[in-house]
């Protein structure tokens, strides 16, 4: 017969129809093909094992077919609960003790202030303590591995003559990217990498600096400067986003916006969070701690930059630091830093560095050299704790057992 005729005669509605048709074919009652239902004359619905099992369960009888019970549970027709039954029997020693008689006594397991006040302690029998029994493990709180690492980094950099910077996590794109000579059509400034905020744009930017930065983007700096010849929109520069790197702090300090004009030599750093729309994997998260730093002085060289890193990482027992030439829009020359993981032996990228270009420094009014870097705190912690996945350190998948037991070795 036609399927519609069968459904109408059955009086079923909604999901009941799908359940009936599915079980009709699954249990071998017949076939459904091209909208027609054909019954198997040899099929016996009364011999349905599922129906028989439901009837047995309803009368309190047992069903031993585990696969059948699983199928009924998946269909929501039964609920399964597990119970454990234990039998306790007296041993021969126990029977002897019972025959000899057992004296019951009420004892106290601790001395309380009330017992001392009332004098009751003199008459109470105290329970003997089993000093060989396993004690309950108490897991007290401890300083997080990354917080320990951050504090150690601060101690090291202050010891090297640096001062700490501070500033907003959400900032104008001008400070985050434009002042850093990042072109506005750079892929890192799109929504694919950037967390833009739906708030009012920043109005109080220093106008002279905005004009100088815009000119650097359009025309370049110096006789050999050429700029980007790409669109530059002041409205975009005033939009607010979560900082993708803490170099926005460096721009605020170098321009004099944070603490007034600075005279060389100067050394500044920060250990704060940055936010990027990265793909999460063993070395990337959407938020991370960046060790930002820069040195302002006359006649700085790549040798000064490398020597600073070697001295810094040596404080953490890391002596195998390698450098790889790199390209950044804001530094030239530029280097990526790599450190060797103590467990896996592989080289892990741990930072980026370079000497700021004239296109960055001249609009800020800086007339001497500035070398700068951004290092990953989590990857530094991975090197000296042996963690092979950044998600073990923080985030929703953090390994609590690892964090409880990890040793921070300086």
mmCIF file of C-alpha atoms in Angstrom:
data_model
loop_
_atom_site.group_PDB
_atom_site.id
_atom_site.type_symbol
_atom_site.label_atom_id
_atom_site.label_comp_id
_atom_site.label_asym_id
_atom_site.label_seq_id
_atom_site.Cartn_x
_atom_site.Cartn_y
_atom_site.Cartn_z
ATOM 1 C CA UNK A 1 0.000 0.000 0.000
ATOM 2 C CA UNK A 2 1.010 3.662 -0.319
ATOM 3 C CA UNK A 3 3.012 5.015 2.629
ATOM 4 C CA UNK A 4 0.563 7.873 3.173
ATOM 5 C CA UNK A 5 -2.317 5.418 3.484
ATOM 6 C CA UNK A 6 -0.405 3.384 6.073
ATOM 7 C CA UNK A 7 0.499 6.475 8.099
ATOM 8 C CA UNK A 8 -3.085 7.723 8.016
ATOM 9 C CA UNK A 9 -4.489 4.385 9.155
ATOM 10 C CA UNK A 10 -1.918 4.097 11.956
ATOM 11 C CA UNK A 11 -2.953 7.358 13.595
ATOM 12 C CA UNK A 12 0.661 8.280 14.352
ATOM 13 C CA UNK A 13 1.965 11.855 14.357
ATOM 14 C CA UNK A 14 5.280 13.706 14.276
ATOM 15 C CA UNK A 15 8.393 11.756 15.326
ATOM 16 C CA UNK A 16 6.278 8.652 15.971
ATOM 17 C CA UNK A 17 6.033 8.155 12.202
ATOM 18 C CA UNK A 18 9.815 8.170 11.739
ATOM 19 C CA UNK A 19 10.284 5.763 14.658
ATOM 20 C CA UNK A 20 7.674 3.359 13.294
ATOM 21 C CA UNK A 21 9.059 3.360 9.743
ATOM 22 C CA UNK A 22 12.630 2.919 10.982
ATOM 23 C CA UNK A 23 11.738 -0.054 13.191
ATOM 24 C CA UNK A 24 9.510 -1.582 10.505
ATOM 25 C CA UNK A 25 12.500 -2.043 8.235
ATOM 26 C CA UNK A 26 15.066 -2.735 10.986
ATOM 27 C CA UNK A 27 13.046 -5.559 12.522
ATOM 28 C CA UNK A 28 12.352 -7.240 9.176
ATOM 29 C CA UNK A 29 8.578 -6.697 9.101
ATOM 30 C CA UNK A 30 8.763 -5.792 5.411
ATOM 31 C CA UNK A 31 10.221 -3.295 2.916
ATOM 32 C CA UNK A 32 9.756 0.382 2.123
ATOM 33 C CA UNK A 33 10.573 1.346 -1.448
ATOM 34 C CA UNK A 34 9.485 4.192 -3.757
ATOM 35 C CA UNK A 35 6.859 5.376 -1.299
ATOM 36 C CA UNK A 36 5.208 1.978 -0.953
ATOM 37 C CA UNK A 37 5.155 -0.293 2.102
ATOM 38 C CA UNK A 38 5.224 -4.079 1.614
ATOM 39 C CA UNK A 39 4.675 -6.442 4.560
ATOM 40 C CA UNK A 40 6.506 -9.753 4.998
ATOM 41 C CA UNK A 41 3.795 -12.406 5.586
ATOM 42 C CA UNK A 42 6.238 -14.572 7.561
ATOM 43 C CA UNK A 43 7.118 -11.842 10.089
ATOM 44 C CA UNK A 44 5.626 -12.207 13.562
ATOM 45 C CA UNK A 45 5.393 -8.862 15.439
ATOM 46 C CA UNK A 46 4.512 -10.727 18.639
ATOM 47 C CA UNK A 47 7.965 -12.385 18.555
ATOM 48 C CA UNK A 48 9.738 -9.009 18.781
ATOM 49 C CA UNK A 49 12.618 -9.464 21.313
ATOM 50 C CA UNK A 50 12.512 -5.789 22.272
ATOM 51 C CA UNK A 51 8.814 -5.973 23.107
ATOM 52 C CA UNK A 52 9.371 -9.188 25.063
ATOM 53 C CA UNK A 53 12.237 -7.548 27.001
ATOM 54 C CA UNK A 54 10.083 -4.532 27.895
ATOM 55 C CA UNK A 55 7.325 -6.833 29.158
ATOM 56 C CA UNK A 56 9.784 -8.826 31.299
ATOM 57 C CA UNK A 57 11.241 -5.638 32.783
ATOM 58 C CA UNK A 58 7.748 -4.346 33.507
ATOM 59 C CA UNK A 59 6.965 -7.466 35.565
ATOM 60 C CA UNK A 60 10.273 -7.315 37.453
ATOM 61 C CA UNK A 61 12.007 -10.149 35.616
ATOM 62 C CA UNK A 62 15.651 -9.981 34.496
ATOM 63 C CA UNK A 63 16.951 -9.553 30.942
ATOM 64 C CA UNK A 64 20.496 -10.797 30.313
ATOM 65 C CA UNK A 65 21.009 -9.623 26.713
ATOM 66 C CA UNK A 66 23.363 -6.608 27.168
ATOM 67 C CA UNK A 67 23.174 -5.530 23.516
ATOM 68 C CA UNK A 68 19.373 -5.572 23.656
ATOM 69 C CA UNK A 69 19.359 -3.530 26.854
ATOM 70 C CA UNK A 70 21.785 -1.000 25.329
ATOM 71 C CA UNK A 71 19.490 -0.609 22.324
ATOM 72 C CA UNK A 72 16.438 -0.004 24.531
ATOM 73 C CA UNK A 73 18.390 2.546 26.570
ATOM 74 C CA UNK A 74 19.528 4.386 23.420
ATOM 75 C CA UNK A 75 15.876 4.636 22.333
ATOM 76 C CA UNK A 76 14.973 6.109 25.719
ATOM 77 C CA UNK A 77 12.634 3.217 26.551
ATOM 78 C CA UNK A 78 14.492 2.175 29.719
ATOM 79 C CA UNK A 79 16.935 3.707 32.192
ATOM 80 C CA UNK A 80 19.834 1.640 33.494
ATOM 81 C CA UNK A 81 21.269 2.005 36.991
ATOM 82 C CA UNK A 82 24.208 0.086 38.411
ATOM 83 C CA UNK A 83 24.181 -1.187 41.986
ATOM 84 C CA UNK A 84 26.967 -2.899 43.908
ATOM 85 C CA UNK A 85 26.063 -5.639 46.390
ATOM 86 C CA UNK A 86 28.642 -6.601 49.024
ATOM 87 C CA UNK A 87 28.483 -9.604 51.353
ATOM 88 C CA UNK A 88 30.312 -9.485 54.706
ATOM 89 C CA UNK A 89 31.213 -12.701 56.579
ATOM 90 C CA UNK A 90 32.924 -13.158 59.919
ATOM 91 C CA UNK A 91 36.372 -14.703 59.810
ATOM 92 C CA UNK A 92 37.417 -17.329 62.361
ATOM 93 C CA UNK A 93 39.190 -14.621 64.366
ATOM 94 C CA UNK A 94 36.049 -12.537 64.298
ATOM 95 C CA UNK A 95 33.936 -15.464 65.529
ATOM 96 C CA UNK A 96 36.393 -16.078 68.408
ATOM 97 C CA UNK A 97 36.305 -12.401 69.407
ATOM 98 C CA UNK A 98 32.518 -12.469 69.369
ATOM 99 C CA UNK A 99 32.411 -15.527 71.616
ATOM 100 C CA UNK A 100 34.888 -13.905 74.061
ATOM 101 C CA UNK A 101 32.746 -10.783 74.210
ATOM 102 C CA UNK A 102 33.415 -7.294 72.853
ATOM 103 C CA UNK A 103 33.405 -4.289 75.182
ATOM 104 C CA UNK A 104 31.958 -1.218 73.526
ATOM 105 C CA UNK A 105 33.397 2.102 74.611
ATOM 106 C CA UNK A 106 32.629 5.651 73.538
ATOM 107 C CA UNK A 107 35.815 7.516 72.690
ATOM 108 C CA UNK A 108 36.656 10.982 71.477
ATOM 109 C CA UNK A 109 38.822 11.527 68.412
ATOM 110 C CA UNK A 110 39.976 15.047 69.303
ATOM 111 C CA UNK A 111 40.511 17.460 72.187
ATOM 112 C CA UNK A 112 38.138 20.421 71.969
ATOM 113 C CA UNK A 113 38.144 23.833 73.704
ATOM 114 C CA UNK A 114 34.870 22.878 75.388
ATOM 115 C CA UNK A 115 36.542 19.809 77.002
ATOM 116 C CA UNK A 116 39.320 22.006 78.353
ATOM 117 C CA UNK A 117 36.893 24.571 79.730
ATOM 118 C CA UNK A 118 34.611 22.044 81.430
ATOM 119 C CA UNK A 119 37.352 19.685 82.594
ATOM 120 C CA UNK A 120 35.691 16.823 80.722
ATOM 121 C CA UNK A 121 39.021 15.931 79.120
ATOM 122 C CA UNK A 122 40.138 14.306 82.377
ATOM 123 C CA UNK A 123 37.437 11.620 82.139
ATOM 124 C CA UNK A 124 37.155 11.044 78.399
ATOM 125 C CA UNK A 125 38.861 8.113 76.708
ATOM 126 C CA UNK A 126 40.590 9.257 73.536
ATOM 127 C CA UNK A 127 40.831 7.184 70.365
ATOM 128 C CA UNK A 128 44.261 5.814 69.548
ATOM 129 C CA UNK A 129 45.748 7.347 66.429
ATOM 130 C CA UNK A 130 47.090 5.108 63.696
ATOM 131 C CA UNK A 131 50.224 6.984 62.712
ATOM 132 C CA UNK A 132 50.828 4.531 59.862
ATOM 133 C CA UNK A 133 47.503 5.269 58.144
ATOM 134 C CA UNK A 134 47.570 7.177 54.850
ATOM 135 C CA UNK A 135 46.754 10.816 55.447
ATOM 136 C CA UNK A 136 44.403 12.765 53.203
ATOM 137 C CA UNK A 137 46.390 14.681 50.617
ATOM 138 C CA UNK A 138 45.948 18.418 51.032
ATOM 139 C CA UNK A 139 46.464 20.467 47.850
ATOM 140 C CA UNK A 140 47.172 24.000 48.939
ATOM 141 C CA UNK A 141 47.170 26.897 46.529
ATOM 142 C CA UNK A 142 50.399 28.025 44.891
ATOM 143 C CA UNK A 143 51.549 30.793 42.630
ATOM 144 C CA UNK A 144 50.758 29.922 38.998
ATOM 145 C CA UNK A 145 53.702 28.888 36.840
ATOM 146 C CA UNK A 146 53.211 31.855 34.497
ATOM 147 C CA UNK A 147 52.956 34.298 37.399
ATOM 148 C CA UNK A 148 56.202 32.905 38.797
ATOM 149 C CA UNK A 149 57.789 33.284 35.362
ATOM 150 C CA UNK A 150 56.483 36.855 34.954
ATOM 151 C CA UNK A 151 57.827 37.915 38.341
ATOM 152 C CA UNK A 152 61.199 36.340 37.592
ATOM 153 C CA UNK A 153 61.351 38.112 34.200
ATOM 154 C CA UNK A 154 60.639 41.425 35.930
ATOM 155 C CA UNK A 155 63.382 40.785 38.490
ATOM 156 C CA UNK A 156 65.884 39.974 35.742
ATOM 157 C CA UNK A 157 65.055 43.008 33.579
ATOM 158 C CA UNK A 158 65.047 45.408 36.525
ATOM 159 C CA UNK A 159 68.433 43.962 37.441
ATOM 160 C CA UNK A 160 69.591 44.775 33.909
ATOM 161 C CA UNK A 161 68.579 48.442 34.377
ATOM 162 C CA UNK A 162 65.092 48.449 32.824
ATOM 163 C CA UNK A 163 61.980 50.336 33.996
ATOM 164 C CA UNK A 164 58.452 48.913 33.660
ATOM 165 C CA UNK A 165 55.801 50.283 31.264
ATOM 166 C CA UNK A 166 52.024 50.162 31.706
ATOM 167 C CA UNK A 167 49.080 50.999 29.462
ATOM 168 C CA UNK A 168 45.634 50.039 28.121
ATOM 169 C CA UNK A 169 44.739 46.580 26.798
ATOM 170 C CA UNK A 170 42.183 48.145 24.418
ATOM 171 C CA UNK A 171 43.702 51.000 22.452
ATOM 172 C CA UNK A 172 43.417 53.035 19.276
ATOM 173 C CA UNK A 173 44.690 51.256 16.188
ATOM 174 C CA UNK A 174 46.957 54.275 15.795
ATOM 175 C CA UNK A 175 49.070 53.250 18.802
ATOM 176 C CA UNK A 176 48.833 49.519 18.088
ATOM 177 C CA UNK A 177 49.799 49.600 14.397
ATOM 178 C CA UNK A 178 49.960 52.979 12.623
ATOM 179 C CA UNK A 179 52.686 54.450 14.826
ATOM 180 C CA UNK A 180 54.559 51.187 14.317
ATOM 181 C CA UNK A 181 54.609 51.792 10.527
ATOM 182 C CA UNK A 182 52.243 48.896 9.883
ATOM 183 C CA UNK A 183 50.366 49.553 6.611
ATOM 184 C CA UNK A 184 46.614 49.742 7.031
ATOM 185 C CA UNK A 185 46.064 47.064 4.374
ATOM 186 C CA UNK A 186 48.417 44.608 6.110
ATOM 187 C CA UNK A 187 46.702 41.185 6.594
ATOM 188 C CA UNK A 188 47.407 41.288 10.349
ATOM 189 C CA UNK A 189 45.151 44.348 10.608
ATOM 190 C CA UNK A 190 42.066 42.606 9.210
ATOM 191 C CA UNK A 191 39.356 40.928 11.286
ATOM 192 C CA UNK A 192 41.058 37.594 10.613
ATOM 193 C CA UNK A 193 43.833 38.444 13.093
ATOM 194 C CA UNK A 194 42.430 41.398 15.027
ATOM 195 C CA UNK A 195 39.815 41.715 17.781
ATOM 196 C CA UNK A 196 38.008 44.970 16.965
ATOM 197 C CA UNK A 197 35.722 46.497 19.614
ATOM 198 C CA UNK A 198 32.338 48.066 18.897
ATOM 199 C CA UNK A 199 32.964 51.261 20.877
ATOM 200 C CA UNK A 200 33.354 54.937 20.058
ATOM 201 C CA UNK A 201 36.627 55.867 18.293
ATOM 202 C CA UNK A 202 39.434 57.579 20.199
ATOM 203 C CA UNK A 203 39.257 61.365 19.850
ATOM 204 C CA UNK A 204 42.234 62.554 21.933
ATOM 205 C CA UNK A 205 45.164 61.554 19.731
ATOM 206 C CA UNK A 206 48.063 64.050 19.416
ATOM 207 C CA UNK A 207 47.268 65.750 16.101
ATOM 208 C CA UNK A 208 50.887 66.614 15.190
ATOM 209 C CA UNK A 209 51.921 63.000 15.699
ATOM 210 C CA UNK A 210 48.949 61.733 13.663
ATOM 211 C CA UNK A 211 50.001 63.986 10.751
ATOM 212 C CA UNK A 212 53.646 62.855 11.039
ATOM 213 C CA UNK A 213 52.699 59.164 11.071
ATOM 214 C CA UNK A 214 50.312 59.636 8.141
ATOM 215 C CA UNK A 215 53.080 61.357 6.164
ATOM 216 C CA UNK A 216 55.489 58.486 6.907
ATOM 217 C CA UNK A 217 52.930 56.011 5.579
ATOM 218 C CA UNK A 218 52.181 58.059 2.452
ATOM 219 C CA UNK A 219 55.557 59.583 1.585
ATOM 220 C CA UNK A 220 58.174 57.740 3.632
ATOM 221 C CA UNK A 221 60.989 59.278 5.690
ATOM 222 C CA UNK A 222 64.337 60.688 4.529
ATOM 223 C CA UNK A 223 65.722 61.151 1.011
ATOM 224 C CA UNK A 224 65.402 57.450 0.222
ATOM 225 C CA UNK A 225 61.996 56.967 1.857
ATOM 226 C CA UNK A 226 59.139 55.972 -0.381
ATOM 227 C CA UNK A 227 56.246 55.165 1.954
ATOM 228 C CA UNK A 228 53.611 52.568 1.166
ATOM 229 C CA UNK A 229 51.512 54.400 -1.464
ATOM 230 C CA UNK A 230 48.550 52.528 0.002
ATOM 231 C CA UNK A 231 45.308 53.894 1.500
ATOM 232 C CA UNK A 232 45.605 55.557 4.917
ATOM 233 C CA UNK A 233 42.375 56.408 6.738
ATOM 234 C CA UNK A 234 42.444 58.470 9.936
ATOM 235 C CA UNK A 235 39.054 57.084 10.981
ATOM 236 C CA UNK A 236 40.533 53.569 10.879
ATOM 237 C CA UNK A 237 43.509 54.770 12.952
ATOM 238 C CA UNK A 238 41.105 56.025 15.638
ATOM 239 C CA UNK A 239 39.152 52.759 15.885
ATOM 240 C CA UNK A 240 39.600 50.689 19.062
ATOM 241 C CA UNK A 241 40.832 47.088 19.223
ATOM 242 C CA UNK A 242 42.456 44.733 21.695
ATOM 243 C CA UNK A 243 46.193 45.181 21.275
ATOM 244 C CA UNK A 244 47.779 42.455 19.142
ATOM 245 C CA UNK A 245 51.148 43.192 20.739
ATOM 246 C CA UNK A 246 52.311 45.296 23.653
ATOM 247 C CA UNK A 247 54.408 47.432 21.302
ATOM 248 C CA UNK A 248 51.536 49.914 21.585
ATOM 249 C CA UNK A 249 53.037 50.722 25.010
ATOM 250 C CA UNK A 250 56.445 51.321 23.433
ATOM 251 C CA UNK A 251 54.913 53.788 20.967
ATOM 252 C CA UNK A 252 53.220 55.695 23.794
ATOM 253 C CA UNK A 253 56.472 55.941 25.799
ATOM 254 C CA UNK A 254 58.817 56.706 22.889
ATOM 255 C CA UNK A 255 56.503 59.479 21.633
ATOM 256 C CA UNK A 256 56.447 61.118 25.068
ATOM 257 C CA UNK A 257 52.692 60.566 25.398
ATOM 258 C CA UNK A 258 53.082 58.339 28.492
ATOM 259 C CA UNK A 259 55.751 60.100 30.598
ATOM 260 C CA UNK A 260 56.969 63.075 28.609
ATOM 261 C CA UNK A 261 60.051 63.327 26.398
ATOM 262 C CA UNK A 262 62.787 60.791 27.165
ATOM 263 C CA UNK A 263 66.482 61.449 26.763
ATOM 264 C CA UNK A 264 68.845 58.572 25.911
ATOM 265 C CA UNK A 265 69.958 56.251 27.272
ATOM 266 C CA UNK A 266 66.677 54.600 28.341
ATOM 267 C CA UNK A 267 65.596 51.007 28.952
ATOM 268 C CA UNK A 268 61.915 50.020 29.316
ATOM 269 C CA UNK A 269 59.954 46.755 29.444
ATOM 270 C CA UNK A 270 56.509 45.286 30.127
ATOM 271 C CA UNK A 271 55.143 41.795 30.795
ATOM 272 C CA UNK A 272 51.490 42.023 29.828
ATOM 273 C CA UNK A 273 48.782 40.322 27.770
ATOM 274 C CA UNK A 274 48.273 40.632 24.025
ATOM 275 C CA UNK A 275 45.366 39.284 21.964
ATOM 276 C CA UNK A 276 45.351 37.715 18.481
ATOM 277 C CA UNK A 277 42.780 35.774 16.510
ATOM 278 C CA UNK A 278 45.196 32.869 15.959
ATOM 279 C CA UNK A 279 44.468 29.217 15.299
ATOM 280 C CA UNK A 280 44.845 27.445 18.656
ATOM 281 C CA UNK A 281 47.545 24.773 18.716
ATOM 282 C CA UNK A 282 50.408 23.599 20.910
ATOM 283 C CA UNK A 283 52.229 26.958 20.675
ATOM 284 C CA UNK A 284 49.389 29.472 20.023
ATOM 285 C CA UNK A 285 46.458 30.812 22.047
ATOM 286 C CA UNK A 286 44.037 33.688 21.473
ATOM 287 C CA UNK A 287 45.654 35.560 24.361
ATOM 288 C CA UNK A 288 49.206 35.353 25.626
ATOM 289 C CA UNK A 289 51.755 37.228 27.709
ATOM 290 C CA UNK A 290 54.352 39.236 25.812
ATOM 291 C CA UNK A 291 57.698 40.368 27.202
ATOM 292 C CA UNK A 292 58.081 43.741 25.512
ATOM 293 C CA UNK A 293 61.337 45.646 25.785
ATOM 294 C CA UNK A 294 63.412 48.368 24.137
ATOM 295 C CA UNK A 295 66.660 50.226 24.592
ATOM 296 C CA UNK A 296 67.185 53.814 23.423
ATOM 297 C CA UNK A 297 70.849 54.800 22.959
ATOM 298 C CA UNK A 298 73.374 56.127 20.473
ATOM 299 C CA UNK A 299 75.026 53.820 17.932
ATOM 300 C CA UNK A 300 73.238 50.565 18.773
ATOM 301 C CA UNK A 301 74.074 47.493 16.715
ATOM 302 C CA UNK A 302 72.891 43.949 16.145
ATOM 303 C CA UNK A 303 75.679 42.817 18.481
ATOM 304 C CA UNK A 304 74.071 44.848 21.304
ATOM 305 C CA UNK A 305 70.700 43.228 20.574
ATOM 306 C CA UNK A 306 72.035 39.669 20.549
ATOM 307 C CA UNK A 307 74.131 40.237 23.639
ATOM 308 C CA UNK A 308 71.091 41.511 25.544
ATOM 309 C CA UNK A 309 69.171 38.322 24.740
ATOM 310 C CA UNK A 310 72.054 36.045 25.652
ATOM 311 C CA UNK A 311 72.417 37.768 29.028
ATOM 312 C CA UNK A 312 68.638 37.666 29.630
ATOM 313 C CA UNK A 313 68.087 33.992 28.771
ATOM 314 C CA UNK A 314 71.209 32.888 30.637
ATOM 315 C CA UNK A 315 69.392 33.947 33.831
ATOM 316 C CA UNK A 316 66.926 31.127 33.104
ATOM 317 C CA UNK A 317 69.566 28.516 32.318
ATOM 318 C CA UNK A 318 68.943 28.785 28.552
ATOM 319 C CA UNK A 319 72.226 29.113 26.675
ATOM 320 C CA UNK A 320 71.260 27.677 23.258
ATOM 321 C CA UNK A 321 69.586 30.781 21.752
ATOM 322 C CA UNK A 322 69.623 30.997 17.961
ATOM 323 C CA UNK A 323 68.830 33.919 15.664
ATOM 324 C CA UNK A 324 67.220 33.862 12.228
ATOM 325 C CA UNK A 325 66.995 36.899 9.888
ATOM 326 C CA UNK A 326 63.395 38.002 9.500
ATOM 327 C CA UNK A 327 61.224 40.739 7.960
ATOM 328 C CA UNK A 328 59.133 43.173 9.995
ATOM 329 C CA UNK A 329 57.498 46.355 8.645
ATOM 330 C CA UNK A 330 58.836 48.274 11.657
ATOM 331 C CA UNK A 331 62.403 47.004 12.242
ATOM 332 C CA UNK A 332 65.461 46.619 10.050
ATOM 333 C CA UNK A 333 67.468 44.497 10.578
ATOM 334 C CA UNK A 334 65.042 42.016 12.193
ATOM 335 C CA UNK A 335 65.601 38.653 13.879
ATOM 336 C CA UNK A 336 63.447 35.812 15.146
ATOM 337 C CA UNK A 337 64.692 34.069 18.297
ATOM 338 C CA UNK A 338 64.637 30.316 18.850
ATOM 339 C CA UNK A 339 65.332 28.256 21.977
ATOM 340 C CA UNK A 340 65.796 24.483 22.279
ATOM 341 C CA UNK A 341 63.121 22.573 24.208
ATOM 342 C CA UNK A 342 64.760 20.502 26.995
ATOM 343 C CA UNK A 343 62.415 17.501 26.519
ATOM 344 C CA UNK A 344 61.765 17.278 22.781
ATOM 345 C CA UNK A 345 65.058 18.809 21.617
ATOM 346 C CA UNK A 346 63.252 20.882 18.964
ATOM 347 C CA UNK A 347 63.805 24.587 18.392
ATOM 348 C CA UNK A 348 60.835 26.717 19.471
ATOM 349 C CA UNK A 349 60.296 30.264 18.259
ATOM 350 C CA UNK A 350 60.383 32.383 21.411
ATOM 351 C CA UNK A 351 60.384 35.948 20.122
ATOM 352 C CA UNK A 352 60.890 38.627 17.496
ATOM 353 C CA UNK A 353 63.306 41.523 17.563
ATOM 354 C CA UNK A 354 65.076 44.210 15.595
ATOM 355 C CA UNK A 355 66.167 47.851 15.407
ATOM 356 C CA UNK A 356 63.333 50.315 14.765
ATOM 357 C CA UNK A 357 63.290 51.872 11.295
ATOM 358 C CA UNK A 358 63.511 55.612 10.727
ATOM 359 C CA UNK A 359 59.869 55.516 9.560
ATOM 360 C CA UNK A 360 58.943 54.560 13.133
ATOM 361 C CA UNK A 361 61.305 56.791 15.073
ATOM 362 C CA UNK A 362 61.266 60.081 13.150
ATOM 363 C CA UNK A 363 57.497 60.735 13.518
ATOM 364 C CA UNK A 364 57.884 60.000 17.255
ATOM 365 C CA UNK A 365 60.626 62.612 17.528
ATOM 366 C CA UNK A 366 63.339 60.081 18.490
ATOM 367 C CA UNK A 367 66.751 60.984 17.060
ATOM 368 C CA UNK A 368 68.848 58.042 18.280
ATOM 369 C CA UNK A 369 68.777 54.270 17.790
ATOM 370 C CA UNK A 370 66.166 52.057 19.458
ATOM 371 C CA UNK A 371 66.418 48.261 19.539
ATOM 372 C CA UNK A 372 63.273 46.400 20.567
ATOM 373 C CA UNK A 373 61.789 42.945 21.008
ATOM 374 C CA UNK A 374 58.641 41.019 21.829
ATOM 375 C CA UNK A 375 59.207 37.670 23.563
ATOM 376 C CA UNK A 376 56.616 35.035 24.471
ATOM 377 C CA UNK A 377 56.388 34.413 28.215
ATOM 378 C CA UNK A 378 54.552 31.086 27.747
ATOM 379 C CA UNK A 379 57.229 29.733 25.417
ATOM 380 C CA UNK A 380 59.943 30.768 27.842
ATOM 381 C CA UNK A 381 58.043 28.875 30.573
ATOM 382 C CA UNK A 382 57.760 25.868 28.223
ATOM 383 C CA UNK A 383 61.539 25.809 27.834
ATOM 384 C CA UNK A 384 62.398 25.650 31.517
ATOM 385 C CA UNK A 385 59.426 23.601 32.783
ATOM 386 C CA UNK A 386 59.516 21.030 29.973
ATOM 387 C CA UNK A 387 55.853 21.604 28.986
ATOM 388 C CA UNK A 388 55.331 20.622 25.343
ATOM 389 C CA UNK A 389 51.897 22.258 24.891
ATOM 390 C CA UNK A 390 51.065 25.872 25.689
ATOM 391 C CA UNK A 391 47.515 24.772 26.589
ATOM 392 C CA UNK A 392 48.936 22.912 29.598
ATOM 393 C CA UNK A 393 49.971 26.255 31.103
ATOM 394 C CA UNK A 394 46.741 28.265 30.978
ATOM 395 C CA UNK A 395 43.319 28.297 29.379
ATOM 396 C CA UNK A 396 40.309 26.004 29.647
ATOM 397 C CA UNK A 397 42.416 22.890 28.899
ATOM 398 C CA UNK A 398 45.165 23.630 31.444
ATOM 399 C CA UNK A 399 46.733 20.550 33.028
ATOM 400 C CA UNK A 400 46.082 21.133 36.752
ATOM 401 C CA UNK A 401 48.297 18.220 37.790
ATOM 402 C CA UNK A 402 51.179 19.662 35.777
ATOM 403 C CA UNK A 403 50.639 23.124 37.267
ATOM 404 C CA UNK A 404 50.627 21.711 40.814
ATOM 405 C CA UNK A 405 53.902 19.856 40.352
ATOM 406 C CA UNK A 406 55.827 21.923 37.778
ATOM 407 C CA UNK A 407 59.156 23.238 39.021
ATOM 408 C CA UNK A 408 60.275 26.687 37.955
ATOM 409 C CA UNK A 409 64.035 26.494 37.547
ATOM 410 C CA UNK A 410 65.975 29.698 37.269
#
